[in-house]
Every structure is written in structure tokens, then in C-alpha cells.
Short mmCIF file of C-alpha atoms in Angstrom, two decimals:
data_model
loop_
_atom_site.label_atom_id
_atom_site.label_comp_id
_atom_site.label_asym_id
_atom_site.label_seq_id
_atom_site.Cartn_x
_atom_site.Cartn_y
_atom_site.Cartn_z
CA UNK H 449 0.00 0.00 0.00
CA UNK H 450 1.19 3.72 -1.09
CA UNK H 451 0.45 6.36 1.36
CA UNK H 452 1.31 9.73 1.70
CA UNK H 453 2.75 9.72 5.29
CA UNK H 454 0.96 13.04 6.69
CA UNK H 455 -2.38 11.55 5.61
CA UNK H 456 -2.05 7.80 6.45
CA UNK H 457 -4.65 5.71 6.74
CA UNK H 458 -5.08 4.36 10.40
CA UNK H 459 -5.64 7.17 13.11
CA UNK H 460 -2.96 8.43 15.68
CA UNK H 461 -0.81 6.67 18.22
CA UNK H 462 2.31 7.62 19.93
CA UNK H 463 5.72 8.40 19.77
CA UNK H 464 6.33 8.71 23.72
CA UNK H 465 6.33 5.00 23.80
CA UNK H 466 10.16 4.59 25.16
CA UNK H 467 10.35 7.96 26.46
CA UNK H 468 7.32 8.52 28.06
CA UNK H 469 6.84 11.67 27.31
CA UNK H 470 5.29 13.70 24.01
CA UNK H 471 7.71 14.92 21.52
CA UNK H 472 7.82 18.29 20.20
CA UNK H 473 9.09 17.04 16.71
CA UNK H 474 9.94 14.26 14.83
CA UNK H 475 13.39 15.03 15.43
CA UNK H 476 12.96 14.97 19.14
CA UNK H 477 10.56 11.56 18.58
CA UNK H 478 13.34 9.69 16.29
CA UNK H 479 15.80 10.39 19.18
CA UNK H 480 13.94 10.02 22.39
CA UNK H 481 14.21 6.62 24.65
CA UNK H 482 16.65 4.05 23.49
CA UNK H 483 15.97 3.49 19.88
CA UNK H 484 18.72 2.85 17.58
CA UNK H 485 19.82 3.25 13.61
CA UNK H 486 18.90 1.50 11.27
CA UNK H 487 22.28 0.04 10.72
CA UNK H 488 22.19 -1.11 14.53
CA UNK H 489 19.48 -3.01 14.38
CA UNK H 490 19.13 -5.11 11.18
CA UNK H 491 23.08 -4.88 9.59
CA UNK H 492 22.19 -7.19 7.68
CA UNK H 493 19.34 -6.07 5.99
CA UNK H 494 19.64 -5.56 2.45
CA UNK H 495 18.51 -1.59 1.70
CA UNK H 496 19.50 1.39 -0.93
CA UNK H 497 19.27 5.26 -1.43
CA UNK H 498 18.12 5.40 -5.19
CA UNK H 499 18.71 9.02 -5.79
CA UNK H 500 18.82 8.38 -9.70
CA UNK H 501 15.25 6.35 -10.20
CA UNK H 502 13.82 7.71 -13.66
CA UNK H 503 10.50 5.73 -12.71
CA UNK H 504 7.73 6.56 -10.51
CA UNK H 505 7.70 3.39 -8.37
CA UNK H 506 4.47 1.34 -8.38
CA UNK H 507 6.66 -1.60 -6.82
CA UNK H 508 9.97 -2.82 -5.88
CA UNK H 509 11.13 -6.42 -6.42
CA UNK H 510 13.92 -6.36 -4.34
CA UNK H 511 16.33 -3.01 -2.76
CA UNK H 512 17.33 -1.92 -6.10
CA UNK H 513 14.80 -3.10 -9.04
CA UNK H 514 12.36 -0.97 -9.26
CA UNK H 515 8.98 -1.22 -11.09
CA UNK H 516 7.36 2.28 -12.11
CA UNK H 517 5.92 4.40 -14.39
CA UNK H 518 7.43 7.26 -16.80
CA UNK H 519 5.70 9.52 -18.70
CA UNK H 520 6.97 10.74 -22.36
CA UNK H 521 5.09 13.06 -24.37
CA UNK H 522 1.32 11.18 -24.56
CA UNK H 523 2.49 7.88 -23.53
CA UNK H 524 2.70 6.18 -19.93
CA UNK H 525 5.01 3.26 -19.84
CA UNK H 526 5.58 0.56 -17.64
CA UNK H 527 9.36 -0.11 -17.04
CA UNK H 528 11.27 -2.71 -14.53
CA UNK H 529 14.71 -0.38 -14.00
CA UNK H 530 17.80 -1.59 -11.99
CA UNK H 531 21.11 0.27 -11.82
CA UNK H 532 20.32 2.70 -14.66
CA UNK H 533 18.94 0.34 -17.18
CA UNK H 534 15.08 -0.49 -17.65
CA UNK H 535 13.09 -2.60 -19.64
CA UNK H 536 9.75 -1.54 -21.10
CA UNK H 537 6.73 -3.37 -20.07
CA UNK H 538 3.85 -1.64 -21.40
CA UNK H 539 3.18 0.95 -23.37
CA UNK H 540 -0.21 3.27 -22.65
CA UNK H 541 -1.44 6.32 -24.22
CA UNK H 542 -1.46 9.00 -21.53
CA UNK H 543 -4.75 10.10 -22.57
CA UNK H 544 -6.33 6.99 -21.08
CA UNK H 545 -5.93 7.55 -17.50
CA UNK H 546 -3.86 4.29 -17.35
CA UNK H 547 -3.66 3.14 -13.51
CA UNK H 548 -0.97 -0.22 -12.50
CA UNK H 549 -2.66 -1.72 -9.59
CA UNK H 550 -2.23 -4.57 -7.18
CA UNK H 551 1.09 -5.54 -8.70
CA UNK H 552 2.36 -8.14 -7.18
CA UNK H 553 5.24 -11.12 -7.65
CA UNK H 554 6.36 -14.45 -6.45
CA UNK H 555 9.50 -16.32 -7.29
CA UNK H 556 10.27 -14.75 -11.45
CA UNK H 557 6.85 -13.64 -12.10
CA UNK H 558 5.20 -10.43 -11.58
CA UNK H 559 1.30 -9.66 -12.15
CA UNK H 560 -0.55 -6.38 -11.80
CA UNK H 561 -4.09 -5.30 -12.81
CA UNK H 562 -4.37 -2.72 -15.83
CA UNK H 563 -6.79 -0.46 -17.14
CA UNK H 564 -7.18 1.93 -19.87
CA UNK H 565 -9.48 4.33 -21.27
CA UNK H 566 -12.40 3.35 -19.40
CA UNK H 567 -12.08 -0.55 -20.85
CA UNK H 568 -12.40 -3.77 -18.60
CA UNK H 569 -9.69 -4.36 -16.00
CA UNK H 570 -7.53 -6.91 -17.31
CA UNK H 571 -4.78 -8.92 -15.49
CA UNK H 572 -1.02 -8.92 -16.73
CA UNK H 573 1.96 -10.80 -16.16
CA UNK H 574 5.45 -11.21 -16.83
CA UNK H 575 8.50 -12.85 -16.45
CA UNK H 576 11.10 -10.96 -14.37
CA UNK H 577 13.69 -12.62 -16.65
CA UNK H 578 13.05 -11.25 -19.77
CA UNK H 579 10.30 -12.02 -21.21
CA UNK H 580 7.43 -10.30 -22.70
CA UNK H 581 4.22 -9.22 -21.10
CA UNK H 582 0.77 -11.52 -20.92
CA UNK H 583 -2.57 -10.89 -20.70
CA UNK H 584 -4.20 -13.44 -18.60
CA UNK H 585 -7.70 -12.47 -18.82
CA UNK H 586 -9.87 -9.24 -19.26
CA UNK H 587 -12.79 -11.49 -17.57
CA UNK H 588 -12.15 -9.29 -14.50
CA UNK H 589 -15.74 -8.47 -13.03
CA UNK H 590 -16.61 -5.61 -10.97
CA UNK H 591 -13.00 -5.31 -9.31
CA UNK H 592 -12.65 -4.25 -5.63
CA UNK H 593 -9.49 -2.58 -4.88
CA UNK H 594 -8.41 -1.17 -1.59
CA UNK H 595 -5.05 -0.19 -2.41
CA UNK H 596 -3.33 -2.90 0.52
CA UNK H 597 -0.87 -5.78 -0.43
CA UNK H 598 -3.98 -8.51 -0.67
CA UNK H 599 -5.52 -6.88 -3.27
CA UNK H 600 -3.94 -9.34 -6.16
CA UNK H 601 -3.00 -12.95 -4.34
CA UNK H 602 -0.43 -15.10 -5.98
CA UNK H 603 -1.46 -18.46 -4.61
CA UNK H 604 -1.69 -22.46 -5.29
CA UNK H 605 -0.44 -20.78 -9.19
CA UNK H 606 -3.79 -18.83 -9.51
CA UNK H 607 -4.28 -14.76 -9.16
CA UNK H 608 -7.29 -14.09 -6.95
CA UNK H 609 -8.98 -11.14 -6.20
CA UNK H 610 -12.31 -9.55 -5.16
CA UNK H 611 -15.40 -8.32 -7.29
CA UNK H 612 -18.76 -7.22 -7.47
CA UNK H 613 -21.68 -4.56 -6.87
CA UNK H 614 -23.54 -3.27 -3.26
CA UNK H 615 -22.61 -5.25 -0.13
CA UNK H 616 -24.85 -8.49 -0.53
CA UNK H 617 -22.14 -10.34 -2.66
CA UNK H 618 -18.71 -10.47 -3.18
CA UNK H 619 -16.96 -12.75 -5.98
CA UNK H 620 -14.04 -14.29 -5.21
CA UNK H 621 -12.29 -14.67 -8.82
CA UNK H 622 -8.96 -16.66 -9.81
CA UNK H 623 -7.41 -17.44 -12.96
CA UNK H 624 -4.43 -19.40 -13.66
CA UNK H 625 -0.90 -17.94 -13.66
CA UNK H 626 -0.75 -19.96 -16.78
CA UNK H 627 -3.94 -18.37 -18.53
CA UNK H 628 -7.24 -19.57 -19.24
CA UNK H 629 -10.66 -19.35 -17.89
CA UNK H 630 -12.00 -17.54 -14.76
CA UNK H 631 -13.19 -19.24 -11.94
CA UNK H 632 -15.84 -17.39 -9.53
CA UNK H 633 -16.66 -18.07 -6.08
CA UNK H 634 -19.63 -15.93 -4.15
CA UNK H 635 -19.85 -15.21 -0.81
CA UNK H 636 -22.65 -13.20 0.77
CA UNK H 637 -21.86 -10.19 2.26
CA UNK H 638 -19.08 -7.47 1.24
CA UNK H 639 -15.11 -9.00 1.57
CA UNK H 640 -11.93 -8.13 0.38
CA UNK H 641 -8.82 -10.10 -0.28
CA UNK H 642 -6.12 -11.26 2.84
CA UNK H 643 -3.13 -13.22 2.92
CA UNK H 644 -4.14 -16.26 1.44
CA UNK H 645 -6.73 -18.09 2.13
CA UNK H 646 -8.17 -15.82 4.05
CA UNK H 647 -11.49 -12.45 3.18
CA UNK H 648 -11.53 -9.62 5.53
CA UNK H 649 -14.83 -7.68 6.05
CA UNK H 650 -12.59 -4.83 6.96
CA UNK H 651 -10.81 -2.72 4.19
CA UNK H 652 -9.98 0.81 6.01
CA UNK H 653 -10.51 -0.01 9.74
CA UNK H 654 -13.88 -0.09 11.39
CA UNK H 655 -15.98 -0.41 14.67
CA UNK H 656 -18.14 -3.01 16.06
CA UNK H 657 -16.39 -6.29 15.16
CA UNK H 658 -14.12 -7.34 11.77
CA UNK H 659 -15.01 -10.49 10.14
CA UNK H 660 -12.88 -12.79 8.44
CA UNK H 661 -13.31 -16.26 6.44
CA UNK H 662 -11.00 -18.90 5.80
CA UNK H 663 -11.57 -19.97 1.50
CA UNK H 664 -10.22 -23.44 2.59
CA UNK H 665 -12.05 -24.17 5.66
CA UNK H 666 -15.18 -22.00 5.58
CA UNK H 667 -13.94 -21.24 9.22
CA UNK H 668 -15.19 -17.14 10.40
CA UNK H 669 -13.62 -15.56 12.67
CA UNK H 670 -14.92 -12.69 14.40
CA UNK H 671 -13.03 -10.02 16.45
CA UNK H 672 -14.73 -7.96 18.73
CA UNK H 673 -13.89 -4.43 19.23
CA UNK H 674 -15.60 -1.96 22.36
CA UNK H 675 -17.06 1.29 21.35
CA UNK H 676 -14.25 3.22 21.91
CA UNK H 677 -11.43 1.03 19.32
CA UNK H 678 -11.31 1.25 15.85
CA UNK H 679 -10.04 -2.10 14.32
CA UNK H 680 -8.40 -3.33 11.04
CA UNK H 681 -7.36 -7.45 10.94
CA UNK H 682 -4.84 -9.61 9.00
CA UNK H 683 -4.83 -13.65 10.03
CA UNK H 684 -2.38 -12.96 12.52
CA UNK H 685 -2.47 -9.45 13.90
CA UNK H 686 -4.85 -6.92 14.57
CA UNK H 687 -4.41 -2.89 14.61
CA UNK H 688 -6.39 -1.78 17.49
CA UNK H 689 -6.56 2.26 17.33
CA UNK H 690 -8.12 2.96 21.19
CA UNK H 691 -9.99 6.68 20.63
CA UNK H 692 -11.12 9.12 23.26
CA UNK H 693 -13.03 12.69 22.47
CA UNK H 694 -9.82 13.84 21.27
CA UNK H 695 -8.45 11.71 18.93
CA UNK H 696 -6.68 8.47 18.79
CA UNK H 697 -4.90 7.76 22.56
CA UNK H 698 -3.04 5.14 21.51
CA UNK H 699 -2.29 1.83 19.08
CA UNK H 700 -2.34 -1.87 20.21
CA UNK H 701 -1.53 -4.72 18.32
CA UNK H 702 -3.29 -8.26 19.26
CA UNK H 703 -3.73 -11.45 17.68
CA UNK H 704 -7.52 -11.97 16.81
CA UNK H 705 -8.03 -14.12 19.40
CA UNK H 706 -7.57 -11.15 21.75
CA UNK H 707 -4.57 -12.75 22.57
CA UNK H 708 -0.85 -11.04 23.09
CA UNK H 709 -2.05 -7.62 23.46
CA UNK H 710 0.28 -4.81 23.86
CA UNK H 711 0.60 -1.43 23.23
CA UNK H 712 2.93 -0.01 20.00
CA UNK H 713 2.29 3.22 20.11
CA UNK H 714 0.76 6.60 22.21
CA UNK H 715 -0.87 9.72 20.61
CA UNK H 716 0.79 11.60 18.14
CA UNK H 717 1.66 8.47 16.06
CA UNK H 718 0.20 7.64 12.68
CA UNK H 719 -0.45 3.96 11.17
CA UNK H 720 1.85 5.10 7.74
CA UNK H 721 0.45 1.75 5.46
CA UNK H 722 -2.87 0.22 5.44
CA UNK H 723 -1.14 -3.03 6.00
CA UNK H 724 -1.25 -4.82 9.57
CA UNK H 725 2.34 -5.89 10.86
CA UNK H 726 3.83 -6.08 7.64
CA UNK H 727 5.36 -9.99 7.41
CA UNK H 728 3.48 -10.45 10.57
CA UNK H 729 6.46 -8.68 12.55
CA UNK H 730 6.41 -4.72 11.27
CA UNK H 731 4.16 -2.24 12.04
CA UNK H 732 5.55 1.27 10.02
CA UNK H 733 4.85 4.03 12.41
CA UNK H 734 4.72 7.69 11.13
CA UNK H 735 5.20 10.83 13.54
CA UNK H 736 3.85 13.92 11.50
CA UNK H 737 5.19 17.13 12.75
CA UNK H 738 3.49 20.59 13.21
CA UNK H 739 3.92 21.52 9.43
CA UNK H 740 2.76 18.05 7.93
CA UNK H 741 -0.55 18.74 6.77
CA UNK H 742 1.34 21.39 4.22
CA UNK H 743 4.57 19.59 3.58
CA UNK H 744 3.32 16.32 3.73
CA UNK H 745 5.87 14.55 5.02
CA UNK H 746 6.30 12.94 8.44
CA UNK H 747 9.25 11.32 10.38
CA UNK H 748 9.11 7.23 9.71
CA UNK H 749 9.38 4.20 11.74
CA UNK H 750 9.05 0.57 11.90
CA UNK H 751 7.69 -1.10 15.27
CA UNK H 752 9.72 -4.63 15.61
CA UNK H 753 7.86 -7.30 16.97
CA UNK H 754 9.59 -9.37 17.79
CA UNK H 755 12.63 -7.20 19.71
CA UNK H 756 10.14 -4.49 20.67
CA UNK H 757 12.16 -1.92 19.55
CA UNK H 758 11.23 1.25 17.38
CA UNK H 759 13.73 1.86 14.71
CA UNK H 760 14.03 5.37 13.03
CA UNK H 761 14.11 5.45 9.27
CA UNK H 762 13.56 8.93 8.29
CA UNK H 763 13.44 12.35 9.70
CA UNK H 764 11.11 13.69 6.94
CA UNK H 765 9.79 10.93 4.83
CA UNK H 766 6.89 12.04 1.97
CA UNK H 767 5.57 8.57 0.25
CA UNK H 768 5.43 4.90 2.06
CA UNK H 769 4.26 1.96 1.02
CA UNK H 770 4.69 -1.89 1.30
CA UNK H 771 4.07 -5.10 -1.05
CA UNK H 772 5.78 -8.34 -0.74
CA UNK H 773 8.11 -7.81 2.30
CA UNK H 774 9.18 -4.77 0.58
CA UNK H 775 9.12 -1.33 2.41
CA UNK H 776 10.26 2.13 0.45
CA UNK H 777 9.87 5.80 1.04
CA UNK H 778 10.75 9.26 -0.52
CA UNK H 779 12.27 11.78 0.78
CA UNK H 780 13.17 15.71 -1.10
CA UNK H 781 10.64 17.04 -3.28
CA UNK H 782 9.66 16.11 -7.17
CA UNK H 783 12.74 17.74 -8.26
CA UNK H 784 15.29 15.62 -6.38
CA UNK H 785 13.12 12.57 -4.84
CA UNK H 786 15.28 9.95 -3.12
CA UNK H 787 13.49 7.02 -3.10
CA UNK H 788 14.93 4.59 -0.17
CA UNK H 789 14.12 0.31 -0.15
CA UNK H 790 14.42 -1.91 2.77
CA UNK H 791 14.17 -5.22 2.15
CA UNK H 792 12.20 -6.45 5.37
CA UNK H 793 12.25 -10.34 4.58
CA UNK H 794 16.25 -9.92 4.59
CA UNK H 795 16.11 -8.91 8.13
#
């Protein structure tokens, strides 16, 4: 998910969380309590500072290949780039309002969802090796995006995703990675994609209780939330955002079982990506400052899990977003963007 940091999606939690006390900046926030660089506490994490990316990123496949969009003239194109060089994908007339979503890869293949002057959403593919773009099917339905990582699953060598009209009925459509006809699945009531097998009634946090069904096993799971939480759910953790008549107090992460509570974060802390503990260990914290809502940019942080530990990634970060393990930002302006990777499955 791509977010602009100062207006992330989840509500506010805090930065005091080692310090105990509230920052007056994201300056102050990145250096209060104990938390440590970057380099400190994943050295070997595989990461890059692109300051030379000619594409706007949709998607990275690893630190340094980069999948994006350039404009030229009245044409979009679709380019994989790595160290300078890129390789042309597709090739859109700008006139269309082409949009890239959902892209998405697994092992050498890489699929995405494309549309184009107003025509059926159709699902592409590639080979990250060279060879030439696919179209797997235009027999796309209704599509329901939500702009998280789930919204095109690569899984058992299908794509799935989510369709339909209203609330009463969502289809559950797959099609071979290989091609070929569409398979659809409906299940009452209004779902979106998870991490596979799983639907989530929940697609931008909510009160009252999230919902989510196993494909395999039918199983549903409920998760309760009190009047005074607004939840979002992945299989394994939940974002609890606890709100008073203020704002957000703080944010809690839980399995959704109820299990393993504990908080991640106080006020003045922003969820900076839809997506819920990110490899089911990272929750990417954003701290916007007293000038965010006309900058736009925010300090950055990742929440670790497993150690506990916050770790600082950037004082002033513009863009986020997440797909596949893979976490970049932007920092500068559009003149001289730096677009920074961290590979979070290398950690």
C-alpha cells in the first residue's frame, strides 16, 4: 500500500512509547528513549538510497529493481529499472488515465491489474527474466481494490482477487498464472482479499467487530472491538486504534483471538500503510510534525515485533508503502526525490 505519510490511513498513536513523554518534533521523537539506527538493528538487511530512479515506483522487487511508471510526451510506460537500465513493459497512451494496480510477484513472475481508457480491468503478467508481457484475462468483473498488499494474491499458481456490486455479494475470482478461464466463487456479504486463504470484512478499519473467512475451511472468525477502538485485521495481527473525544490515545496490536495484546504506540503516532504488521512482525509508524498537513511529510518508523524496539528510518519521509516484504519511502521534493528500499524479509 502507497500512502502519503501526513495523511495515512489508520488514526494516531504515539511516539512517547520509550520515552514517556510527548515529543515536540519528529526530530525529538526519532531520538527520544533508546531506539537505535537502522544500521544497529538489522546490519544485515539488504537496503538502498536510489537518488537516480527515472521511474515513478508502483513496486519494488527487491532493494534496487524498481517497477514504475514514466511519462513521455502522450504515452505512460511501464518499465522494470535496476542500476540505470530499464526494460519496457507496457506501453499506454497518456490520454487513457492508465492506472498499475495490485502488482504483485512471487519467485520470477510479476502480475498487476491494468486499465485503460475506461475498458475492462484486465490482469497482466510477466516474467522478471526477460520475457514479454501476458494478458491473462480481461474477464475481471466488478473489481474491488483497496489499495493494501492482498488486493492481487499469488497463490496455489492462480491470481485471486475480489469483485462485485452493493454489499450483498462479493466474488471471489482466480485465474491461472498460466492463462485460461475464470473461476468465480460468491460469498454473501461485502469481503476483500487477505493473505491467502483468508477475506476480511474490513478494508480501512472499522468499529463493532471485523469479520474474516477462511476460503479453505469456511472457518469465520470474528473479532470484537468496544465502542471506543477502531479495528483493522490480518490472520495474525490486529491494529487496534483505542480513541477518546480527542483523537486516537493510543495503538495496540493483538492477535484476533484477543490474545498477546500490547501497546505499539501513544498519541501523536500515525499507522503510515494500510497493511497490519507487515510480514506479521512490522508495524511502520509515522510521527507527523506541526507543518505536515502542508509539507506532507512525516518522520518514519518501523515497530519490531519481535525485539520491541522502534527503529528510526527517516526524519522527513513524503511517500510509504509496502508489497511483498518490501518497504520504500521518498524523501526531497519532485525535483530531487530519493526514493529509499528496505528489504524487510532480509532482516
Amino acid at each position: 500500500m502507497r500512502s502519503r505519510i501526513g495523511l495515512a490511513v489508520a488514526l494516531a498513536a504515539a511516539v512517547a512509547l520509550l520515552a514517556g513523554t510527548v515529543p515536540s518534533s519528529p526530530e525529538n521523537a526519532l531520538q527520544a528513549g533508546t531506539r537505535i539506527t537502522i544500521e544497529q538493528a538489522w546490519p544485515d538487511a539488504e537496503r538502498a538510497d536510489l537518488r537516480d530512479l527515472t521511474v515513478e515506483p508502483v513496486h519494488f522487487l527487491d532493494a534496487t529493481t524498481a517497477v514504475g511508471t514514466v511519462t513521455t510526451g502522450d504515452r505512460v510506460k511501464l518499465l522494470i529499472e535496476k542500476d540505470g537500465i530499464s526494460r519496457e513493459l507496457r506501453d499506454l497512451p497518456a490520454s487513457g488515465d492508465p492506472r498499475f494496480e495490485g502488482m504483485t510477484a512471487s519467485g520470477k513472475q510479476l502480475v498487476w491489474a491494468e486499465s485503460v481508457n475506461g475498458k475492462p480491468v484486465e490482469i497482466w503478467t510477466v516474467g522478471t527474466d526477460g520475457a514479454k508481457p501476458r494478458l491473462l484475462t480481461a474477464d475481471t468483473g466488478n473489481t474491488l481494490f483497496y489499495g493494501n498488499q492482498h488486493d492481487l494474491v499469488l497463490a496455489d499458481g492462480r491470481v485471486h482477487w475480489t469483485a462485485g456490486e452493493g454489499d450483498a455479494t462479493t466474488q471471489v475470482r482466480s485465474v491461472a498464472l498460466t492463462g485460461g478461464a475464470v473461476t468465480v466463487r460468491e460469498e454473501k456479504g461485502q469481503w476483500a482479499m487477505s493473505a491467502w486463504p483468508w477475506l476480511t470484512d474490513d478494508t480501512g478499519g472499522q468499529a463493532g467487530k471485523v469479520r474474516m473467512r477462511n476460503l479453505t475451511t469456511g472457518d469465520l472468525v470474528e473479532v470484537p472491538f468496544s465502542g471506543a477502538e477502531w479495528g483493522m485485521c490480518e490472520p495474525v495481527w490486529c491494529r487496534v486504534s483505542v480513541m477518546t473525544g480527542e483523537g486516537t490515545a493510543r495503538i495496540d496490536l493483538m492477535h484476533p483471538d484477543g490474545s498477546q495484546r500490547r501497546r505499539v504506540a501513544g498519541t501523536e503516532t500515525q499507522a503510515a500503510v494500510n497493511d497490519v504488521a507487515v510480514l506479521d512482525r512490522f508495524e511502520v509508524l509515522s510521527i507527523p510534525g506541526p507543518n505536515s498537513d502542508i509539507t506532507g511529510t512525516a518522520a518514519l518508523l518501523v515497530h519490531d515485533l519481535e525485539t520491541g524496539r522502534d527503529v528510526p528510518l527517516a526524519v522527513a519521509a513524503d511517500l510509504a508503502a509496502t508489497k511483498d516484504g518490501m518497504l520504500w519511502w521518498s524523501t526531497g521534493d519532485q525535483e530531487i526525490a530519493v526514493w529509499h528500499t528496505l528489504d524487510l524479509r532480509t532482516i
